[in-house]
Amino acid sequence: MEDRVRVVIAEDSVLLREGLTRLLTDRGHDVVAGVGDGEALIKTITELNDQGELPDVVVADVRMPPTHTDEGVRAAVQLRKTHPGVGVLVLSQYVEERYATELLASSSRGIGYLLKDRVADVREFVDAVVRVAEGGTALDPEVVAQLLGRSRKQDVVAGLTPREREVLGLMAEGRTNSAIARQLVVSDGAVEKHVSNIFLKLGLSPSDGDHRRVLAVLTYLNS
């Protein structure tokens, strides 16, 4: 059982909203509110803040009424500015690079971007919600792959070796060093060495502490 987290869900499809609520409550988490558009999301978070009961994380669809374009992600970006302690996990039908980049640029902690198909893997989805609620990242492999293709044209990560780039891509998905080691079939020590080299090449000093991991991912995705 994951640590219990408080969640607000913003999804205009009642069926999907109720489904997400059931997935999370069945795993012992608290869904404190469910709304159907970006305006209602902002209003709900404001009211919860006034009551001193902010959620740990918001799960929001990128596209919501009235235009079904970018209302969800706009609300998410606004929330990151007004309530930076609240994690935001956005769901999208497709990889929308502009929205992913905009959201990632707004903060360096508690950010997630998953394709809706990923919700079918219940454990993976719930783990992502908890990770974002606790200040981590949860980025869909498809999002990472698309942004990686763009970043290859930039200089900021040009100094990384192919293996270091691969490790950084897995870090961007939110994987731990142990999980990366299992994925690449190498030792934990080898992964730690790669991560240290990545920090060094990206100019992230030890004084940044554990935050260096998130900064490295953001450097990579925003390059």
Short mmCIF file of the C-alpha atoms (twelve columns), coordinates in Angstrom:
data_MODEL
# 
_entry.id   MODEL 
# 
loop_
_atom_site.group_PDB 
_atom_site.id 
_atom_site.type_symbol 
_atom_site.label_atom_id 
_atom_site.label_alt_id 
_atom_site.label_comp_id 
_atom_site.label_asym_id 
_atom_site.label_seq_id 
_atom_site.Cartn_x 
_atom_site.Cartn_y 
_atom_site.Cartn_z 
_atom_site.pdbx_PDB_model_num 
ATOM 1   C CA . MET A 1   0.000   0.000  0.000   1 
ATOM 2   C CA . GLU A 2   1.359   3.378  -1.055  1 
ATOM 3   C CA . ASP A 3   1.357   6.325  1.340   1 
ATOM 4   C CA . ARG A 4   -2.159  7.796  1.445   1 
ATOM 5   C CA . VAL A 5   -2.497  10.959 -0.641  1 
ATOM 6   C CA . ARG A 6   -5.286  13.510 -1.155  1 
ATOM 7   C CA . VAL A 7   -6.331  13.949 -4.783  1 
ATOM 8   C CA . VAL A 8   -8.494  16.300 -6.838  1 
ATOM 9   C CA . ILE A 9   -9.527  14.990 -10.264 1 
ATOM 10  C CA . ALA A 10  -10.338 17.333 -13.175 1 
ATOM 11  C CA . GLU A 11  -11.835 15.377 -16.095 1 
ATOM 12  C CA . ASP A 12  -14.905 16.279 -18.148 1 
ATOM 13  C CA . SER A 13  -15.780 12.659 -18.931 1 
ATOM 14  C CA . VAL A 14  -17.907 11.549 -15.981 1 
ATOM 15  C CA . LEU A 15  -17.170 7.902  -16.769 1 
ATOM 16  C CA . LEU A 16  -13.400 8.394  -16.723 1 
ATOM 17  C CA . ARG A 17  -13.561 10.671 -13.678 1 
ATOM 18  C CA . GLU A 18  -15.504 8.077  -11.724 1 
ATOM 19  C CA . GLY A 19  -13.146 5.365  -12.955 1 
ATOM 20  C CA . LEU A 20  -10.074 7.259  -11.765 1 
ATOM 21  C CA . THR A 21  -11.770 7.905  -8.442  1 
ATOM 22  C CA . ARG A 22  -12.465 4.206  -8.008  1 
ATOM 23  C CA . LEU A 23  -8.894  3.236  -8.914  1 
ATOM 24  C CA . LEU A 24  -7.450  5.586  -6.330  1 
ATOM 25  C CA . THR A 25  -9.907  4.964  -3.508  1 
ATOM 26  C CA . ASP A 26  -9.552  1.207  -3.931  1 
ATOM 27  C CA . ARG A 27  -5.849  1.676  -3.215  1 
ATOM 28  C CA . GLY A 28  -6.567  3.640  -0.035  1 
ATOM 29  C CA . HIS A 29  -6.210  7.199  -1.333  1 
ATOM 30  C CA . ASP A 30  -8.613  10.107 -0.734  1 
ATOM 31  C CA . VAL A 31  -10.281 11.748 -3.736  1 
ATOM 32  C CA . VAL A 32  -11.486 14.954 -2.110  1 
ATOM 33  C CA . ALA A 33  -13.124 16.478 -5.204  1 
ATOM 34  C CA . GLY A 34  -13.943 15.791 -8.837  1 
ATOM 35  C CA . VAL A 35  -14.631 18.557 -11.382 1 
ATOM 36  C CA . GLY A 36  -15.330 18.796 -15.102 1 
ATOM 37  C CA . ASP A 37  -13.506 21.904 -16.324 1 
ATOM 38  C CA . GLY A 38  -10.523 24.158 -15.659 1 
ATOM 39  C CA . GLU A 39  -12.528 26.972 -14.098 1 
ATOM 40  C CA . ALA A 40  -14.116 24.597 -11.604 1 
ATOM 41  C CA . LEU A 41  -10.662 23.187 -10.823 1 
ATOM 42  C CA . ILE A 42  -9.256  26.604 -9.929  1 
ATOM 43  C CA . LYS A 43  -12.337 27.421 -7.844  1 
ATOM 44  C CA . THR A 44  -12.152 24.105 -5.992  1 
ATOM 45  C CA . ILE A 45  -8.462  24.457 -5.172  1 
ATOM 46  C CA . THR A 46  -9.054  28.034 -3.962  1 
ATOM 47  C CA . GLU A 47  -11.846 26.858 -1.663  1 
ATOM 48  C CA . LEU A 48  -9.767  23.975 -0.307  1 
ATOM 49  C CA . ASN A 49  -6.879  26.357 0.307   1 
ATOM 50  C CA . ASP A 50  -9.184  28.705 2.248   1 
ATOM 51  C CA . GLN A 51  -10.200 25.721 4.387   1 
ATOM 52  C CA . GLY A 52  -6.574  24.733 4.928   1 
ATOM 53  C CA . GLU A 53  -7.174  21.437 3.128   1 
ATOM 54  C CA . LEU A 54  -5.145  21.614 -0.076  1 
ATOM 55  C CA . PRO A 55  -4.764  18.269 -1.871  1 
ATOM 56  C CA . ASP A 56  -1.386  16.625 -2.380  1 
ATOM 57  C CA . VAL A 57  -1.927  16.272 -6.120  1 
ATOM 58  C CA . VAL A 58  -4.273  17.279 -8.933  1 
ATOM 59  C CA . VAL A 59  -4.944  14.848 -11.791 1 
ATOM 60  C CA . ALA A 60  -6.170  16.877 -14.778 1 
ATOM 61  C CA . ASP A 61  -7.021  16.263 -18.408 1 
ATOM 62  C CA . VAL A 62  -5.117  18.524 -20.813 1 
ATOM 63  C CA . ARG A 63  -8.246  19.268 -22.866 1 
ATOM 64  C CA . MET A 64  -11.443 20.295 -21.089 1 
ATOM 65  C CA . PRO A 65  -14.546 22.464 -21.732 1 
ATOM 66  C CA . PRO A 66  -15.523 24.830 -23.078 1 
ATOM 67  C CA . THR A 67  -13.212 24.615 -26.141 1 
ATOM 68  C CA . HIS A 68  -11.519 21.271 -25.403 1 
ATOM 69  C CA . THR A 69  -8.124  22.682 -26.386 1 
ATOM 70  C CA . ASP A 70  -5.815  23.631 -23.534 1 
ATOM 71  C CA . GLU A 71  -8.071  24.587 -20.610 1 
ATOM 72  C CA . GLY A 72  -6.783  21.766 -18.442 1 
ATOM 73  C CA . VAL A 73  -3.092  22.446 -18.852 1 
ATOM 74  C CA . ARG A 74  -3.661  26.207 -18.508 1 
ATOM 75  C CA . ALA A 75  -5.359  25.593 -15.175 1 
ATOM 76  C CA . ALA A 76  -2.503  23.284 -14.174 1 
ATOM 77  C CA . VAL A 77  0.127   25.913 -14.991 1 
ATOM 78  C CA . GLN A 78  -1.828  28.518 -13.016 1 
ATOM 79  C CA . LEU A 79  -2.046  26.179 -10.029 1 
ATOM 80  C CA . ARG A 80  1.703   25.595 -10.131 1 
ATOM 81  C CA . LYS A 81  2.201   29.350 -9.782  1 
ATOM 82  C CA . THR A 82  -0.314  29.932 -6.992  1 
ATOM 83  C CA . HIS A 83  0.113   26.641 -5.100  1 
ATOM 84  C CA . PRO A 84  3.597   25.266 -5.911  1 
ATOM 85  C CA . GLY A 85  3.315   22.661 -3.157  1 
ATOM 86  C CA . VAL A 86  0.486   20.856 -4.956  1 
ATOM 87  C CA . GLY A 87  1.625   18.195 -7.393  1 
ATOM 88  C CA . VAL A 88  0.112   18.188 -10.898 1 
ATOM 89  C CA . LEU A 89  -0.319  15.094 -13.065 1 
ATOM 90  C CA . VAL A 90  -1.858  15.826 -16.468 1 
ATOM 91  C CA . LEU A 91  -3.406  13.225 -18.746 1 
ATOM 92  C CA . SER A 92  -3.493  13.510 -22.513 1 
ATOM 93  C CA . GLN A 93  -4.821  11.413 -25.384 1 
ATOM 94  C CA . TYR A 94  -1.729  12.146 -27.448 1 
ATOM 95  C CA . VAL A 95  1.796   13.466 -26.932 1 
ATOM 96  C CA . GLU A 96  1.423   17.244 -27.095 1 
ATOM 97  C CA . GLU A 97  4.961   18.560 -26.840 1 
ATOM 98  C CA . ARG A 98  4.039   22.224 -26.393 1 
ATOM 99  C CA . TYR A 99  1.847   21.504 -23.385 1 
ATOM 100 C CA . ALA A 100 4.367   19.146 -21.819 1 
ATOM 101 C CA . THR A 101 7.150   21.702 -22.163 1 
ATOM 102 C CA . GLU A 102 4.983   24.537 -20.820 1 
ATOM 103 C CA . LEU A 103 4.026   22.551 -17.739 1 
ATOM 104 C CA . LEU A 104 7.580   21.407 -17.070 1 
ATOM 105 C CA . ALA A 105 8.858   24.959 -17.385 1 
ATOM 106 C CA . SER A 106 6.541   26.117 -14.600 1 
ATOM 107 C CA . SER A 107 8.217   24.189 -11.783 1 
ATOM 108 C CA . SER A 108 10.830  21.560 -11.034 1 
ATOM 109 C CA . ARG A 109 8.940   19.390 -8.537  1 
ATOM 110 C CA . GLY A 110 5.727   17.414 -8.421  1 
ATOM 111 C CA . ILE A 111 5.099   17.208 -12.164 1 
ATOM 112 C CA . GLY A 112 3.641   14.398 -14.246 1 
ATOM 113 C CA . TYR A 113 2.510   13.938 -17.846 1 
ATOM 114 C CA . LEU A 114 0.970   10.625 -18.872 1 
ATOM 115 C CA . LEU A 115 -0.936  9.377  -21.879 1 
ATOM 116 C CA . LYS A 116 -4.436  8.190  -20.999 1 
ATOM 117 C CA . ASP A 117 -3.617  4.695  -22.234 1 
ATOM 118 C CA . ARG A 118 -1.219  4.442  -19.284 1 
ATOM 119 C CA . VAL A 119 -4.193  4.498  -16.897 1 
ATOM 120 C CA . ALA A 120 -4.988  0.952  -18.029 1 
ATOM 121 C CA . ASP A 121 -1.971  -0.184 -16.013 1 
ATOM 122 C CA . VAL A 122 -3.490  0.475  -12.604 1 
ATOM 123 C CA . ARG A 123 -0.323  -0.002 -10.556 1 
ATOM 124 C CA . GLU A 124 1.738   2.216  -12.872 1 
ATOM 125 C CA . PHE A 125 -0.894  4.958  -12.807 1 
ATOM 126 C CA . VAL A 126 -1.372  4.916  -9.021  1 
ATOM 127 C CA . ASP A 127 2.394   4.825  -8.485  1 
ATOM 128 C CA . ALA A 128 2.693   7.895  -10.715 1 
ATOM 129 C CA . VAL A 129 0.028   9.764  -8.738  1 
ATOM 130 C CA . VAL A 130 1.822   9.015  -5.461  1 
ATOM 131 C CA . ARG A 131 5.230   9.937  -6.871  1 
ATOM 132 C CA . VAL A 132 3.987   13.310 -8.126  1 
ATOM 133 C CA . ALA A 133 2.163   13.944 -4.838  1 
ATOM 134 C CA . GLU A 134 5.467   13.411 -3.031  1 
ATOM 135 C CA . GLY A 135 7.309   15.929 -5.238  1 
ATOM 136 C CA . GLY A 136 8.712   13.567 -7.851  1 
ATOM 137 C CA . THR A 137 8.238   13.331 -11.613 1 
ATOM 138 C CA . ALA A 138 6.205   10.905 -13.700 1 
ATOM 139 C CA . LEU A 139 6.665   11.352 -17.433 1 
ATOM 140 C CA . ASP A 140 5.266   9.011  -20.046 1 
ATOM 141 C CA . PRO A 141 7.937   7.155  -22.053 1 
ATOM 142 C CA . GLU A 142 6.312   8.411  -25.268 1 
ATOM 143 C CA . VAL A 143 6.620   12.010 -24.078 1 
ATOM 144 C CA . VAL A 144 10.258  11.449 -23.147 1 
ATOM 145 C CA . ALA A 145 10.991  9.806  -26.506 1 
ATOM 146 C CA . GLN A 146 9.492   12.716 -28.452 1 
ATOM 147 C CA . LEU A 147 11.285  15.370 -26.430 1 
ATOM 148 C CA . LEU A 148 14.499  13.359 -26.690 1 
ATOM 149 C CA . GLY A 149 14.263  13.542 -30.469 1 
ATOM 150 C CA . ARG A 150 14.095  17.324 -30.232 1 
ATOM 151 C CA . SER A 151 16.832  17.636 -27.638 1 
ATOM 152 C CA . ARG A 152 19.300  15.751 -29.813 1 
ATOM 153 C CA . LYS A 153 19.497  18.874 -31.943 1 
ATOM 154 C CA . GLN A 154 20.606  20.978 -28.995 1 
ATOM 155 C CA . ASP A 155 24.036  21.491 -27.456 1 
ATOM 156 C CA . VAL A 156 23.134  21.229 -23.778 1 
ATOM 157 C CA . VAL A 157 23.140  17.426 -23.738 1 
ATOM 158 C CA . ALA A 158 25.528  16.933 -26.643 1 
ATOM 159 C CA . GLY A 159 28.321  16.011 -24.253 1 
ATOM 160 C CA . LEU A 160 26.488  12.972 -22.886 1 
ATOM 161 C CA . THR A 161 27.385  9.504  -24.072 1 
ATOM 162 C CA . PRO A 162 24.632  7.332  -25.622 1 
ATOM 163 C CA . ARG A 163 24.381  5.350  -22.369 1 
ATOM 164 C CA . GLU A 164 24.198  8.523  -20.254 1 
ATOM 165 C CA . ARG A 165 21.464  9.833  -22.511 1 
ATOM 166 C CA . GLU A 166 19.610  6.561  -22.078 1 
ATOM 167 C CA . VAL A 167 19.941  6.770  -18.285 1 
ATOM 168 C CA . LEU A 168 18.749  10.378 -18.303 1 
ATOM 169 C CA . GLY A 169 15.746  9.403  -20.426 1 
ATOM 170 C CA . LEU A 170 14.778  6.765  -17.863 1 
ATOM 171 C CA . MET A 171 15.291  9.296  -15.064 1 
ATOM 172 C CA . ALA A 172 12.871  11.579 -16.910 1 
ATOM 173 C CA . GLU A 173 10.250  8.840  -16.719 1 
ATOM 174 C CA . GLY A 174 10.612  8.983  -12.934 1 
ATOM 175 C CA . ARG A 175 12.532  5.727  -12.486 1 
ATOM 176 C CA . THR A 176 14.847  5.171  -9.531  1 
ATOM 177 C CA . ASN A 177 18.477  4.096  -9.949  1 
ATOM 178 C CA . SER A 178 17.552  0.514  -9.049  1 
ATOM 179 C CA . ALA A 179 14.750  0.476  -11.612 1 
ATOM 180 C CA . ILE A 180 17.121  1.878  -14.256 1 
ATOM 181 C CA . ALA A 181 19.658  -0.820 -13.414 1 
ATOM 182 C CA . ARG A 182 17.026  -3.530 -13.905 1 
ATOM 183 C CA . GLN A 183 15.871  -1.995 -17.179 1 
ATOM 184 C CA . LEU A 184 19.402  -1.765 -18.610 1 
ATOM 185 C CA . VAL A 185 20.564  -5.025 -16.993 1 
ATOM 186 C CA . VAL A 186 23.536  -3.397 -15.280 1 
ATOM 187 C CA . SER A 187 24.616  -2.977 -11.667 1 
ATOM 188 C CA . ASP A 188 23.324  -0.263 -9.360  1 
ATOM 189 C CA . GLY A 189 26.890  0.991  -9.112  1 
ATOM 190 C CA . ALA A 190 27.114  1.423  -12.873 1 
ATOM 191 C CA . VAL A 191 23.942  3.486  -12.891 1 
ATOM 192 C CA . GLU A 192 25.186  5.632  -9.994  1 
ATOM 193 C CA . LYS A 193 28.362  6.330  -11.961 1 
ATOM 194 C CA . HIS A 194 26.367  7.355  -15.035 1 
ATOM 195 C CA . VAL A 195 24.118  9.609  -12.935 1 
ATOM 196 C CA . SER A 196 27.153  11.277 -11.348 1 
ATOM 197 C CA . ASN A 197 28.645  11.894 -14.784 1 
ATOM 198 C CA . ILE A 198 25.350  13.363 -15.986 1 
ATOM 199 C CA . PHE A 199 25.240  15.782 -13.067 1 
ATOM 200 C CA . LEU A 200 28.836  16.789 -13.736 1 
ATOM 201 C CA . LYS A 201 28.335  17.357 -17.468 1 
ATOM 202 C CA . LEU A 202 25.141  19.355 -16.905 1 
ATOM 203 C CA . GLY A 203 26.906  21.561 -14.367 1 
ATOM 204 C CA . LEU A 204 24.791  20.493 -11.379 1 
ATOM 205 C CA . SER A 205 26.825  20.780 -8.194  1 
ATOM 206 C CA . PRO A 206 26.503  18.583 -5.079  1 
ATOM 207 C CA . SER A 207 25.103  21.614 -3.246  1 
ATOM 208 C CA . ASP A 208 21.865  21.094 -5.170  1 
ATOM 209 C CA . GLY A 209 21.379  17.840 -3.232  1 
ATOM 210 C CA . ASP A 210 18.696  15.370 -4.334  1 
ATOM 211 C CA . HIS A 211 17.110  18.205 -6.292  1 
ATOM 212 C CA . ARG A 212 19.841  17.684 -8.898  1 
ATOM 213 C CA . ARG A 213 17.899  14.711 -10.267 1 
ATOM 214 C CA . VAL A 214 14.880  16.852 -11.104 1 
ATOM 215 C CA . LEU A 215 17.060  19.681 -12.408 1 
ATOM 216 C CA . ALA A 216 18.872  17.246 -14.697 1 
ATOM 217 C CA . VAL A 217 15.596  15.995 -16.100 1 
ATOM 218 C CA . LEU A 218 14.304  19.521 -16.664 1 
ATOM 219 C CA . THR A 219 17.554  20.559 -18.324 1 
ATOM 220 C CA . TYR A 220 17.190  17.579 -20.600 1 
ATOM 221 C CA . LEU A 221 13.515  18.117 -21.449 1 
ATOM 222 C CA . ASN A 222 13.723  21.890 -21.850 1 
ATOM 223 C CA . SER A 223 16.905  21.857 -23.942 1 
# 
